[in-house]
PDB file of C-alpha atoms in Angstrom:
ATOM      1  CA  PHE A  22      12.897 -12.464   4.886  1.00  0.00           C
ATOM      2  CA  CYS A  23       9.607 -13.629   3.359  1.00  0.00           C
ATOM      3  CA  VAL A  24      11.182 -16.935   2.331  1.00  0.00           C
ATOM      4  CA  LEU A  25      10.029 -18.184   5.743  1.00  0.00           C
ATOM      5  CA  PHE A  26       6.416 -18.049   4.496  1.00  0.00           C
ATOM      6  CA  ASP A  27       6.873 -19.174   0.886  1.00  0.00           C
ATOM      7  CA  LEU A  28       5.968 -22.835   1.294  1.00  0.00           C
ATOM      8  CA  PRO A  29       3.629 -24.991   3.418  1.00  0.00           C
ATOM      9  CA  PRO A  30       2.997 -25.288   6.271  1.00  0.00           C
ATOM     10  CA  SER A  31       4.179 -21.742   7.109  1.00  0.00           C
ATOM     11  CA  SER A  32       2.399 -20.340   4.040  1.00  0.00           C
ATOM     12  CA  TYR A  33      -0.909 -21.423   5.593  1.00  0.00           C
ATOM     13  CA  ILE A  34      -0.185 -19.171   8.560  1.00  0.00           C
ATOM     14  CA  GLY A  35       0.880 -16.337   6.267  1.00  0.00           C
ATOM     15  CA  ALA A  36      -2.227 -16.624   4.109  1.00  0.00           C
ATOM     16  CA  THR A  37      -4.412 -16.404   7.210  1.00  0.00           C
ATOM     17  CA  GLY A  38      -2.527 -13.522   8.785  1.00  0.00           C
ATOM     18  CA  ILE A  39      -2.405 -11.449   5.593  1.00  0.00           C
ATOM     19  CA  ALA A  40      -6.189 -11.042   5.749  1.00  0.00           C
ATOM     20  CA  PHE A  41      -5.761  -8.741   8.751  1.00  0.00           C
ATOM     21  CA  THR A  42      -3.135  -6.705   6.885  1.00  0.00           C
ATOM     22  CA  VAL A  43      -5.439  -6.342   3.884  1.00  0.00           C
ATOM     23  CA  TYR A  44      -8.161  -5.039   6.205  1.00  0.00           C
ATOM     24  CA  LEU A  45      -5.808  -2.465   7.760  1.00  0.00           C
ATOM     25  CA  VAL A  46      -4.598  -1.264   4.357  1.00  0.00           C
ATOM     26  CA  CYS A  47      -8.174  -0.902   3.100  1.00  0.00           C
ATOM     27  CA  MET A  48      -9.014   1.136   6.205  1.00  0.00           C
ATOM     28  CA  TYR A  49      -5.950   3.299   5.581  1.00  0.00           C
ATOM     29  CA  VAL A  50      -7.004   3.849   1.967  1.00  0.00           C
ATOM     30  CA  ARG A  51     -10.502   4.838   3.074  1.00  0.00           C
ATOM     31  CA  LEU A  52      -9.196   7.382   5.587  1.00  0.00           C
ATOM     32  CA  ALA A  53      -6.497   8.710   3.243  1.00  0.00           C
ATOM     33  CA  MET A  54      -9.132   9.347   0.580  1.00  0.00           C
ATOM     34  CA  ARG A  55     -11.358  11.020   3.174  1.00  0.00           C
ATOM     35  CA  ARG A  56      -8.487  13.330   4.174  1.00  0.00           C
ATOM     36  CA  LEU A  57      -7.869  14.198   0.536  1.00  0.00           C
ATOM     37  CA  ARG A  58     -11.472  15.251   0.068  1.00  0.00           C
ATOM     38  CA  LEU A  59     -11.349  17.370   3.238  1.00  0.00           C
ATOM     39  CA  GLU A  60      -8.152  19.115   2.131  1.00  0.00           C
ATOM     40  CA  LYS A  61      -8.877  19.378  -1.596  1.00  0.00           C
ATOM     41  CA  GLU A  62      -9.537  23.130  -1.395  1.00  0.00           C
ATOM     42  CA  ASN A  63      -5.823  23.642  -0.714  1.00  0.00           C
ATOM     43  CA  LEU A  64      -4.584  21.139  -3.304  1.00  0.00           C
ATOM     44  CA  PRO A  65      -4.436  21.242  -7.120  1.00  0.00           C
ATOM     45  CA  ASP A  66      -7.279  19.361  -8.823  1.00  0.00           C
ATOM     46  CA  TRP A  67      -4.850  17.207 -10.808  1.00  0.00           C
ATOM     47  CA  PHE A  68      -3.092  16.163  -7.594  1.00  0.00           C
ATOM     48  CA  VAL A  69      -6.356  15.263  -5.839  1.00  0.00           C
ATOM     49  CA  ASN A  70      -7.488  13.102  -8.767  1.00  0.00           C
ATOM     50  CA  MET A  71      -4.085  11.436  -9.072  1.00  0.00           C
ATOM     51  CA  ALA A  72      -3.850  10.810  -5.332  1.00  0.00           C
ATOM     52  CA  LEU A  73      -7.331   9.291  -5.151  1.00  0.00           C
ATOM     53  CA  ALA A  74      -6.448   6.930  -8.010  1.00  0.00           C
ATOM     54  CA  ILE A  75      -3.115   5.959  -6.411  1.00  0.00           C
ATOM     55  CA  HIS A  76      -4.658   5.180  -3.020  1.00  0.00           C
ATOM     56  CA  TYR A  77      -7.410   3.161  -4.672  1.00  0.00           C
ATOM     57  CA  LEU A  78      -4.838   1.184  -6.668  1.00  0.00           C
ATOM     58  CA  PHE A  79      -2.788   0.639  -3.519  1.00  0.00           C
ATOM     59  CA  GLY A  80      -5.809  -0.995  -1.906  1.00  0.00           C
ATOM     60  CA  LEU A  81      -6.308  -3.255  -4.919  1.00  0.00           C
ATOM     61  CA  SER A  82      -2.586  -4.013  -4.946  1.00  0.00           C
ATOM     62  CA  MET A  83      -2.723  -5.208  -1.348  1.00  0.00           C
ATOM     63  CA  CYS A  84      -5.650  -7.467  -2.202  1.00  0.00           C
ATOM     64  CA  ALA A  85      -3.699  -8.869  -5.162  1.00  0.00           C
ATOM     65  CA  PHE A  86      -0.698  -9.475  -2.896  1.00  0.00           C
ATOM     66  CA  THR A  87      -2.533 -12.433  -1.364  1.00  0.00           C
ATOM     67  CA  LEU A  88      -1.663 -14.285  -4.591  1.00  0.00           C
ATOM     68  CA  VAL A  89       1.871 -14.588  -3.237  1.00  0.00           C
ATOM     69  CA  PHE A  90       0.564 -17.523  -1.181  1.00  0.00           C
ATOM     70  CA  VAL A  91      -1.169 -19.041  -4.219  1.00  0.00           C
ATOM     71  CA  ILE A  92       1.850 -18.856  -6.549  1.00  0.00           C
ATOM     72  CA  PRO A  93       4.818 -20.366  -4.677  1.00  0.00           C
ATOM     73  CA  PRO A  94       8.354 -19.796  -6.026  1.00  0.00           C
ATOM     74  CA  THR A  95       8.551 -23.495  -6.833  1.00  0.00           C
ATOM     75  CA  LEU A  96       5.704 -22.985  -9.330  1.00  0.00           C
ATOM     76  CA  SER A  97       6.874 -19.662 -10.812  1.00  0.00           C
ATOM     77  CA  ALA A  98       9.646 -17.527  -9.382  1.00  0.00           C
ATOM     78  CA  TRP A  99       8.703 -14.732 -11.801  1.00  0.00           C
ATOM     79  CA  GLY A 100       5.036 -14.845 -10.848  1.00  0.00           C
ATOM     80  CA  HIS A 101       5.673 -15.142  -7.118  1.00  0.00           C
ATOM     81  CA  THR A 102       8.125 -12.248  -7.075  1.00  0.00           C
ATOM     82  CA  GLY A 103       6.072 -10.207  -9.531  1.00  0.00           C
ATOM     83  CA  VAL A 104       3.176 -10.162  -7.066  1.00  0.00           C
ATOM     84  CA  PHE A 105       5.536  -8.750  -4.443  1.00  0.00           C
ATOM     85  CA  VAL A 106       7.054  -6.193  -6.822  1.00  0.00           C
ATOM     86  CA  GLN A 107       3.691  -4.721  -7.764  1.00  0.00           C
ATOM     87  CA  LEU A 108       3.041  -4.130  -4.045  1.00  0.00           C
ATOM     88  CA  ILE A 109       6.449  -2.463  -3.707  1.00  0.00           C
ATOM     89  CA  PHE A 110       5.532  -0.043  -6.514  1.00  0.00           C
ATOM     90  CA  PHE A 111       1.987   0.849  -5.430  1.00  0.00           C
ATOM     91  CA  ARG A 112       2.928   1.186  -1.757  1.00  0.00           C
ATOM     92  CA  TRP A 113       5.790   3.508  -2.715  1.00  0.00           C
ATOM     93  CA  ALA A 114       3.382   5.551  -4.854  1.00  0.00           C
ATOM     94  CA  ALA A 115       0.951   5.849  -1.914  1.00  0.00           C
ATOM     95  CA  VAL A 116       3.737   6.914   0.475  1.00  0.00           C
ATOM     96  CA  ILE A 117       5.062   9.522  -1.977  1.00  0.00           C
ATOM     97  CA  THR A 118       1.524  10.817  -2.481  1.00  0.00           C
ATOM     98  CA  SER A 119       1.013  11.254   1.268  1.00  0.00           C
ATOM     99  CA  TYR A 120       4.379  13.016   1.523  1.00  0.00           C
ATOM    100  CA  LEU A 121       3.595  15.404  -1.343  1.00  0.00           C
ATOM    101  CA  GLN A 122       0.173  16.105   0.141  1.00  0.00           C
ATOM    102  CA  SER A 123       1.903  17.375   3.276  1.00  0.00           C
ATOM    103  CA  VAL A 124       4.259  19.474   1.149  1.00  0.00           C
ATOM    104  CA  TYR A 125       1.383  21.047  -0.807  1.00  0.00           C
ATOM    105  CA  PHE A 126      -0.549  21.668   2.409  1.00  0.00           C
ATOM    106  CA  GLY A 127       2.408  23.508   3.933  1.00  0.00           C
ATOM    107  CA  ARG A 128       3.018  21.167   6.845  1.00  0.00           C
ATOM    108  CA  THR A 129       6.393  21.050   8.564  1.00  0.00           C
ATOM    109  CA  ILE A 130       8.704  18.625   6.747  1.00  0.00           C
ATOM    110  CA  LEU A 131      11.480  17.381   8.994  1.00  0.00           C
ATOM    111  CA  TYR A 132      14.931  16.521   7.636  1.00  0.00           C
ATOM    112  CA  ARG A 133      14.463  12.888   8.653  1.00  0.00           C
ATOM    113  CA  SER A 134      11.344  12.701   6.462  1.00  0.00           C
ATOM    114  CA  ARG A 135      13.295  13.884   3.417  1.00  0.00           C
ATOM    115  CA  VAL A 136      16.094  11.390   4.091  1.00  0.00           C
ATOM    116  CA  PHE A 137      13.583   8.582   4.551  1.00  0.00           C
ATOM    117  CA  ILE A 138      11.806   9.369   1.267  1.00  0.00           C
ATOM    118  CA  VAL A 139      15.129   9.290  -0.606  1.00  0.00           C
ATOM    119  CA  ILE A 140      16.226   5.984   0.950  1.00  0.00           C
ATOM    120  CA  TYR A 141      12.795   4.411   0.505  1.00  0.00           C
ATOM    121  CA  THR A 142      12.626   5.493  -3.140  1.00  0.00           C
ATOM    122  CA  ILE A 143      16.088   4.141  -3.937  1.00  0.00           C
ATOM    123  CA  THR A 144      15.287   0.841  -2.228  1.00  0.00           C
ATOM    124  CA  SER A 145      11.923   0.502  -4.000  1.00  0.00           C
ATOM    125  CA  VAL A 146      13.594   1.026  -7.387  1.00  0.00           C
ATOM    126  CA  VAL A 147      16.776  -0.996  -6.910  1.00  0.00           C
ATOM    127  CA  LEU A 148      15.241  -4.064  -5.240  1.00  0.00           C
ATOM    128  CA  PRO A 149      12.964  -5.081  -8.176  1.00  0.00           C
ATOM    129  CA  ILE A 150      15.872  -4.527 -10.572  1.00  0.00           C
ATOM    130  CA  LEU A 151      18.049  -6.882  -8.533  1.00  0.00           C
ATOM    131  CA  TYR A 152      15.293  -9.489  -8.493  1.00  0.00           C
ATOM    132  CA  PHE A 153      14.683  -9.489 -12.230  1.00  0.00           C
ATOM    133  CA  VAL A 154      18.339  -9.248 -13.260  1.00  0.00           C
ATOM    134  CA  ASN A 155      19.061 -12.353 -11.209  1.00  0.00           C
ATOM    135  CA  PHE A 156      16.051 -14.187 -12.672  1.00  0.00           C
ATOM    136  CA  TYR A 157      16.825 -13.178 -16.256  1.00  0.00           C
ATOM    137  CA  VAL A 158      20.474 -14.258 -16.127  1.00  0.00           C
ATOM    138  CA  TYR A 159      19.575 -17.450 -14.262  1.00  0.00           C
ATOM    139  CA  ASP A 160      17.080 -18.431 -16.993  1.00  0.00           C
ATOM    140  CA  THR A 161      19.081 -17.334 -20.039  1.00  0.00           C
ATOM    141  CA  GLU A 162      22.271 -19.039 -18.839  1.00  0.00           C
ATOM    142  CA  HIS A 163      20.310 -22.127 -17.759  1.00  0.00           C
ATOM    143  CA  ARG A 164      21.781 -22.075 -14.298  1.00  0.00           C
ATOM    144  CA  THR A 165      20.765 -24.704 -11.727  1.00  0.00           C
ATOM    145  CA  GLY A 166      20.613 -24.841  -7.973  1.00  0.00           C
ATOM    146  CA  VAL A 167      21.451 -21.813  -5.851  1.00  0.00           C
ATOM    147  CA  ASP A 168      23.539 -19.798  -8.308  1.00  0.00           C
ATOM    148  CA  PRO A 169      22.509 -16.112  -8.387  1.00  0.00           C
ATOM    149  CA  TYR A 170      24.128 -13.773 -10.903  1.00  0.00           C
ATOM    150  CA  LEU A 171      24.588 -10.999  -8.333  1.00  0.00           C
ATOM    151  CA  PRO A 172      26.051 -11.692  -4.880  1.00  0.00           C
ATOM    152  CA  ALA A 173      23.257 -12.798  -2.590  1.00  0.00           C
ATOM    153  CA  TRP A 174      24.252 -10.351   0.144  1.00  0.00           C
ATOM    154  CA  ILE A 175      23.502  -7.368  -2.120  1.00  0.00           C
ATOM    155  CA  THR A 176      19.933  -8.446  -2.849  1.00  0.00           C
ATOM    156  CA  ALA A 177      19.405  -9.528   0.755  1.00  0.00           C
ATOM    157  CA  SER A 178      20.640  -6.138   2.036  1.00  0.00           C
ATOM    158  CA  PHE A 179      18.146  -4.210  -0.082  1.00  0.00           C
ATOM    159  CA  ASP A 180      15.431  -6.698   0.822  1.00  0.00           C
ATOM    160  CA  TYR A 181      15.979  -6.176   4.555  1.00  0.00           C
ATOM    161  CA  LEU A 182      16.292  -2.415   4.042  1.00  0.00           C
ATOM    162  CA  TRP A 183      12.880  -2.355   2.346  1.00  0.00           C
ATOM    163  CA  PHE A 184      11.303  -4.100   5.325  1.00  0.00           C
ATOM    164  CA  VAL A 185      12.987  -1.642   7.688  1.00  0.00           C
ATOM    165  CA  CYS A 186      11.461   1.207   5.658  1.00  0.00           C
ATOM    166  CA  LEU A 187       8.122  -0.600   5.861  1.00  0.00           C
ATOM    167  CA  ALA A 188       8.296  -0.574   9.666  1.00  0.00           C
ATOM    168  CA  LEU A 189       9.448   3.061   9.896  1.00  0.00           C
ATOM    169  CA  THR A 190       7.021   4.641   7.428  1.00  0.00           C
ATOM    170  CA  THR A 191       4.521   5.895  10.005  1.00  0.00           C
ATOM    171  CA  GLN A 192       7.251   7.450  12.144  1.00  0.00           C
ATOM    172  CA  MET A 193       9.089   9.082   9.257  1.00  0.00           C
ATOM    173  CA  LEU A 194       6.261  10.685   7.297  1.00  0.00           C
ATOM    174  CA  PRO A 195       5.229  14.266   8.205  1.00  0.00           C
ATOM    175  CA  GLU A 196       2.554  14.509  10.875  1.00  0.00           C
ATOM    176  CA  SER A 197      -0.981  15.286   9.771  1.00  0.00           C
ATOM    177  CA  PRO A 198      -3.892  16.500  11.911  1.00  0.00           C
ATOM    178  CA  PRO A 199      -6.016  13.615  13.186  1.00  0.00           C
ATOM    179  CA  LEU A 200      -9.335  12.771  11.604  1.00  0.00           C
ATOM    180  CA  ARG A 201     -12.466  12.683  13.744  1.00  0.00           C
ATOM    181  CA  GLU A 202     -15.369  10.582  12.607  1.00  0.00           C
ATOM    182  CA  THR A 203     -18.667  10.195  14.461  1.00  0.00           C
ATOM    183  CA  PHE A 204     -21.469   7.681  14.069  1.00  0.00           C
ATOM    184  CA  ARG A 205     -25.055   7.711  15.260  1.00  0.00           C
ATOM    185  CA  LEU A 206     -28.062   5.462  14.931  1.00  0.00           C
ATOM    186  CA  ALA A 207     -30.511   6.660  12.298  1.00  0.00           C
ATOM    187  CA  GLU A 208     -34.174   5.786  12.074  1.00  0.00           C
ATOM    188  CA  ARG A 209     -35.168   3.691   9.109  1.00  0.00           C
ATOM    189  CA  THR A 210     -37.047   5.677   6.480  1.00  0.00           C
ATOM    190  CA  PHE A 211     -39.541   4.961   3.736  1.00  0.00           C
ATOM    191  CA  GLU A 212     -39.274   6.600   0.316  1.00  0.00           C
ATOM    192  CA  LEU A 213     -42.460   8.191  -1.031  1.00  0.00           C
ATOM    193  CA  PRO A 214     -43.269   8.258  -4.776  1.00  0.00           C
ATOM    194  CA  ASN A 215     -42.344  11.958  -4.898  1.00  0.00           C
ATOM    195  CA  GLY A 216     -38.840  11.197  -3.674  1.00  0.00           C
ATOM    196  CA  MET A 217     -39.372  12.389  -0.107  1.00  0.00           C
ATOM    197  CA  TYR A 218     -38.455  10.281   2.902  1.00  0.00           C
ATOM    198  CA  ILE A 219     -40.423   9.846   6.122  1.00  0.00           C
ATOM    199  CA  PRO A 220     -39.563   7.838   9.256  1.00  0.00           C
ATOM    200  CA  LEU A 221     -40.750   4.252   8.972  1.00  0.00           C
ATOM    201  CA  SER A 222     -42.498   4.513  12.360  1.00  0.00           C
ATOM    202  CA  LYS A 223     -44.735   7.338  11.093  1.00  0.00           C
ATOM    203  CA  TRP A 224     -45.462   5.465   7.865  1.00  0.00           C
ATOM    204  CA  LYS A 225     -46.742   2.508   9.864  1.00  0.00           C
ATOM    205  CA  GLU A 226     -49.023   4.820  11.816  1.00  0.00           C
TER     206      GLU A 226
END
């Protein structure tokens, strides 16, 4: 699937478009961490700390994913694919964390959510294995051209299945109550030596 964006000129479009995806993921991470802090009274401390770390790493992972447009497969197939694999792992960890948070919180878990988690987990584990087995055998046997060790249709099937899971994640995870966030304009303040704050307008008076 992503082979369409591996090389110029299409990689230029991909590198530009991925910036929007990075922004959306960072916003998701921010809100997911906010939800965790709001629900932490009903969650084990170890889970809250682990979940915060996983979401934070997922955000960093998405930022690092932009390297996929810097390291083309013609330069390093291992490096190019490795950047993708790390995203597969950290995104899976974030999805599992959100799922377990719903379980701990006692939300309704539909059968389709359980099936999705199983399929998504299997795909996220098997796909990197297929990648690296093919690469390892290709290098050690000094193969040339298009000559994968495993049938191409197997790897392609898991690759497409992962992208299907990517598109269905929002629909398949358990529903959570919406977050409401409000903003208001605040008057600028001036800090006094004693640590108190007063409105800047009064200070000027």
